[in-house]
CSV table of C-alpha atoms in Angstrom, one decimal:
chain,number,residue,atom,x,y,z
A,172,MET,CA,-0.5,-23.0,-9.3
A,173,LEU,CA,-3.6,-24.2,-11.5
A,174,GLY,CA,-6.5,-26.4,-11.0
A,175,ARG,CA,-7.9,-28.8,-13.6
A,176,PRO,CA,-11.6,-28.4,-14.7
A,177,GLU,CA,-12.7,-31.3,-12.6
A,178,GLN,CA,-11.7,-29.8,-9.3
A,179,CYS,CA,-14.2,-26.8,-10.0
A,180,ASP,CA,-17.3,-27.3,-8.1
A,181,ARG,CA,-20.2,-25.0,-9.8
A,182,ARG,CA,-23.2,-26.4,-8.0
A,183,LYS,CA,-23.4,-24.1,-5.2
A,184,PRO,CA,-21.2,-21.0,-6.0
A,185,PHE,CA,-21.1,-17.9,-3.9
A,186,PHE,CA,-21.0,-15.7,-7.3
A,187,LYS,CA,-21.1,-17.5,-10.8
A,188,SER,CA,-18.1,-19.8,-10.5
A,189,HIS,CA,-15.5,-19.3,-13.1
A,190,CYS,CA,-12.5,-21.3,-13.0
A,191,ASN,CA,-10.9,-22.8,-15.9
A,192,TRP,CA,-7.5,-24.9,-16.2
A,193,MET,CA,-4.7,-23.3,-18.2
A,194,PRO,CA,-0.7,-23.9,-18.5
A,195,ALA,CA,1.4,-21.8,-16.0
A,196,THR,CA,3.4,-19.1,-17.4
A,197,LYS,CA,5.9,-18.7,-14.6
A,198,PRO,CA,6.0,-21.8,-12.0
A,199,ILE,CA,5.5,-21.1,-8.2
A,200,GLY,CA,5.2,-24.2,-6.8
A,201,ASP,CA,2.6,-27.3,-6.1
A,202,PRO,CA,0.1,-27.0,-9.0
A,203,ARG,CA,-2.8,-29.0,-7.1
A,204,GLY,CA,-5.8,-27.5,-6.1
A,205,PHE,CA,-5.7,-23.8,-7.4
A,206,CYS,CA,-8.1,-22.3,-9.7
A,207,ALA,CA,-6.3,-21.2,-12.9
A,208,LYS,CA,-6.7,-17.5,-12.0
A,209,SER,CA,-6.2,-17.4,-8.5
A,210,ILE,CA,-2.3,-16.7,-8.5
A,211,ARG,CA,-0.4,-15.6,-11.3
A,212,PRO,CA,2.4,-13.3,-12.5
A,213,ILE,CA,1.5,-9.8,-13.6
A,214,ASP,CA,1.2,-9.0,-17.3
A,215,ARG,CA,4.0,-6.8,-17.5
A,216,ARG,CA,2.4,-5.3,-20.9
A,217,VAL,CA,-0.4,-3.9,-18.9
A,218,VAL,CA,1.5,-2.5,-16.0
A,219,SER,CA,5.4,-2.6,-15.1
A,220,ARG,CA,5.8,-1.1,-12.2
A,221,VAL,CA,4.5,0.5,-9.0
A,222,VAL,CA,5.3,4.1,-8.3
A,223,ASN,CA,3.3,4.8,-5.0
A,224,ASP,CA,1.5,3.3,-2.5
A,225,GLU,CA,-1.7,4.2,-4.0
A,226,SER,CA,-1.2,2.8,-7.5
A,227,GLY,CA,-0.2,-0.4,-5.6
A,228,LEU,CA,-3.4,-0.6,-3.6
A,229,ARG,CA,-5.5,0.1,-6.8
A,230,LEU,CA,-3.9,-2.7,-8.3
A,231,ALA,CA,-4.7,-4.9,-5.6
A,232,PHE,CA,-8.6,-3.6,-5.9
A,233,GLY,CA,-8.5,-4.5,-9.3
A,234,VAL,CA,-7.5,-8.0,-8.5
A,235,ALA,CA,-10.2,-8.1,-6.0
A,236,LYS,CA,-12.7,-7.0,-8.8
A,237,ARG,CA,-11.4,-10.0,-10.8
A,238,ALA,CA,-11.9,-12.3,-7.9
A,239,ARG,CA,-15.6,-11.5,-7.6
A,240,GLU,CA,-16.0,-11.6,-11.7
A,241,HIS,CA,-14.5,-15.4,-11.1
A,242,GLY,CA,-17.2,-16.4,-8.5
A,243,ASN,CA,-14.8,-15.5,-5.2
A,244,HIS,CA,-14.9,-13.3,-2.4
A,245,PRO,CA,-13.7,-9.9,-3.4
A,246,PHE,CA,-10.1,-9.5,-1.8
A,247,GLY,CA,-7.0,-9.3,-3.9
A,248,ALA,CA,-3.1,-9.1,-3.2
A,249,VAL,CA,-0.2,-7.9,-5.1
A,250,LEU,CA,3.5,-8.4,-4.4
A,251,VAL,CA,5.8,-5.8,-5.5
A,252,GLY,CA,9.5,-5.8,-5.1
A,253,ARG,CA,12.0,-3.4,-4.1
A,254,ASP,CA,12.1,-1.0,-7.0
A,255,GLY,CA,8.6,-1.2,-8.0
A,256,GLU,CA,8.6,-4.2,-10.1
A,257,ILE,CA,5.3,-6.1,-10.0
A,258,LEU,CA,5.8,-9.8,-9.3
A,259,LEU,CA,2.9,-11.8,-8.6
A,260,ASP,CA,-0.7,-11.4,-7.6
A,261,ALA,CA,-3.4,-13.5,-6.2
A,262,GLU,CA,-7.1,-13.1,-5.7
A,263,ASN,CA,-9.3,-14.9,-3.1
A,264,GLY,CA,-9.3,-18.7,-4.3
A,265,TYR,CA,-12.6,-19.9,-1.5
A,266,LEU,CA,-13.9,-21.8,-4.8
A,267,PRO,CA,-13.6,-24.2,-6.1
A,268,GLU,CA,-13.3,-26.4,-3.3
A,269,ARG,CA,-15.0,-24.0,-0.7
A,270,ASP,CA,-11.2,-23.6,1.3
A,271,MET,CA,-12.0,-21.1,3.9
A,272,THR,CA,-7.9,-20.7,4.3
A,273,ALA,CA,-7.6,-19.6,0.4
A,274,HIS,CA,-7.5,-15.9,1.4
A,275,ALA,CA,-5.6,-13.9,-1.3
A,276,GLU,CA,-2.7,-12.9,1.3
A,277,ARG,CA,-2.3,-16.4,2.2
A,278,LEU,CA,-2.0,-17.8,-1.2
A,279,LEU,CA,0.4,-15.0,-2.7
A,280,ALA,CA,2.6,-15.3,0.8
A,281,THR,CA,2.7,-18.9,0.1
A,282,ALA,CA,3.6,-18.6,-3.5
A,283,ALA,CA,5.9,-16.1,-2.9
A,284,SER,CA,8.2,-18.1,-0.2
A,285,ARG,CA,8.3,-21.2,-3.1
A,286,GLN,CA,9.3,-18.6,-5.6
A,287,TYR,CA,11.8,-15.9,-4.2
A,288,ARG,CA,14.7,-15.8,-1.7
A,289,PRO,CA,13.9,-14.4,1.9
A,290,ASP,CA,16.5,-11.7,1.2
A,291,LYS,CA,14.5,-10.5,-1.7
A,292,LEU,CA,11.2,-10.8,0.0
A,293,ALA,CA,12.4,-8.9,3.1
A,294,ASN,CA,12.5,-5.9,0.7
A,295,CYS,CA,9.1,-6.4,-1.1
A,296,THR,CA,5.7,-5.0,-0.4
A,297,MET,CA,2.5,-6.5,0.1
A,298,TYR,CA,-0.5,-4.7,-1.3
A,299,VAL,CA,-3.6,-6.0,0.0
A,300,SER,CA,-7.3,-4.8,-0.7
A,301,ALA,CA,-8.2,-5.4,3.0
A,302,GLU,CA,-5.9,-5.9,6.2
A,303,PRO,CA,-4.5,-9.1,6.5
A,304,CYS,CA,-6.7,-11.4,9.2
A,305,ALA,CA,-4.4,-13.3,11.9
A,306,MET,CA,-3.7,-16.2,9.6
A,307,CYS,CA,-2.7,-14.1,7.0
A,308,ALA,CA,-0.5,-12.1,8.9
A,309,GLY,CA,1.3,-15.1,10.2
A,310,ALA,CA,1.8,-16.3,6.8
A,311,ILE,CA,3.3,-13.0,5.6
A,312,TYR,CA,5.3,-13.1,8.8
A,313,TRP,CA,6.8,-16.8,8.0
A,314,ALA,CA,7.0,-16.0,4.4
A,315,GLY,CA,9.6,-12.9,5.1
A,316,ILE,CA,7.5,-10.1,3.2
A,317,GLY,CA,9.0,-7.0,4.9
A,318,ARG,CA,6.1,-4.6,4.2
A,319,VAL,CA,2.2,-4.5,4.0
A,320,VAL,CA,0.1,-2.0,2.7
A,321,TYR,CA,-3.9,-2.7,2.9
A,322,GLY,CA,-7.0,-0.8,2.2
A,323,LEU,CA,-9.7,-2.0,4.4
A,324,SER,CA,-9.4,-2.3,7.9
A,325,GLU,CA,-10.7,-5.6,9.6
A,326,ARG,CA,-12.9,-3.5,12.3
A,327,ARG,CA,-14.7,-2.2,8.8
A,328,LEU,CA,-14.9,-5.5,7.1
A,329,LYS,CA,-16.6,-6.8,10.1
A,330,LYS,CA,-19.3,-4.2,9.9
A,331,LEU,CA,-19.6,-5.4,6.2
A,332,THR,CA,-19.6,-9.1,6.6
A,333,GLY,CA,-21.6,-9.5,10.0
A,334,ASN,CA,-21.0,-13.0,10.8
A,335,HIS,CA,-21.6,-14.3,7.5
A,336,ALA,CA,-20.7,-17.9,7.5
A,337,GLU,CA,-18.0,-17.8,4.6
A,338,ASN,CA,-16.3,-14.8,6.0
A,339,PRO,CA,-16.8,-14.7,10.0
A,340,THR,CA,-14.3,-11.7,10.1
A,341,LEU,CA,-11.6,-12.0,12.7
A,342,ASP,CA,-11.0,-8.7,13.9
A,343,LEU,CA,-7.5,-8.6,15.2
A,344,PRO,CA,-5.1,-6.1,14.1
A,345,CYS,CA,-2.3,-7.5,11.6
A,346,ARG,CA,-0.1,-5.0,13.6
A,347,ALA,CA,-0.7,-6.9,16.8
A,348,VAL,CA,0.4,-10.3,15.2
A,349,PHE,CA,3.7,-8.9,13.7
A,350,ALA,CA,4.6,-7.1,17.0
A,351,ALA,CA,4.6,-10.5,18.3
A,352,GLY,CA,7.2,-11.7,16.1
A,353,GLN,CA,11.1,-11.6,15.9
A,354,ARG,CA,11.1,-9.8,12.6
A,355,LYS,CA,9.8,-6.5,11.9
A,356,VAL,CA,7.0,-6.3,9.2
A,357,ASP,CA,6.4,-2.4,8.3
A,358,VAL,CA,2.5,-1.8,7.9
A,359,ALA,CA,0.8,0.9,6.3
A,360,GLY,CA,-3.5,1.2,6.4
A,361,PRO,CA,-5.8,1.5,6.1
A,362,LEU,CA,-5.7,3.6,2.9
A,363,LEU,CA,-8.4,4.7,0.2
A,364,GLU,CA,-10.6,2.7,2.8
A,365,ASP,CA,-13.6,3.9,0.9
A,366,GLU,CA,-13.0,2.4,-2.6
A,367,ALA,CA,-11.9,-0.5,-0.8
A,368,ALA,CA,-14.8,-0.9,0.9
A,369,ALA,CA,-17.1,-0.3,-2.3
A,370,LEU,CA,-15.7,-3.7,-3.5
A,371,HIS,CA,-18.0,-5.4,-1.1
A,372,ALA,CA,-21.2,-3.5,-2.1
A,373,GLY,CA,-24.0,-6.2,-2.1
A,374,VAL,CA,-21.6,-9.2,-1.4
A,375,TRP,CA,-22.6,-9.6,2.5
A,376,ASP,CA,-26.2,-9.0,2.1
């Protein structure tokens, strides 16, 4: 889960890089190559349960803000169990290794697949600040997560990012990816889209 300090490249950050090593509080798989703040269990002293989709999305927006504060792209994802229990969150992990595949949803799907059984994940919801791209939708599908709720659509994200070298947005609806599968994934979104778009103010200029 956690990257050691020597893995953090601070020479050419997209924003100011912030990556510290710390011991895992809850094991989620292979510890190599992850920034300490990329994936983590939720601190239940702060919030313990999601009561509706708006509150779940706003948690994901908070994780996206944290990603930006840590020097990464402003994307975040939160995994919530059947009864609203908050299980894990993940922020974008582009830095320190400039990993173009380290989208928040992909990191969270991988962590969830390692930690939880498929029958549990089938009843979980992933709240995401922006619509999962084709790669992330595939990861969610293969992890077996049963529901996705997103804020910003890929189409609107593409208008914000343009053809930015660090995020050449792939405008393919996640519903189209899920529809090609053999297992149903329910999708809600876009929701709170203006709030989700505001997370990207000044990022891709």
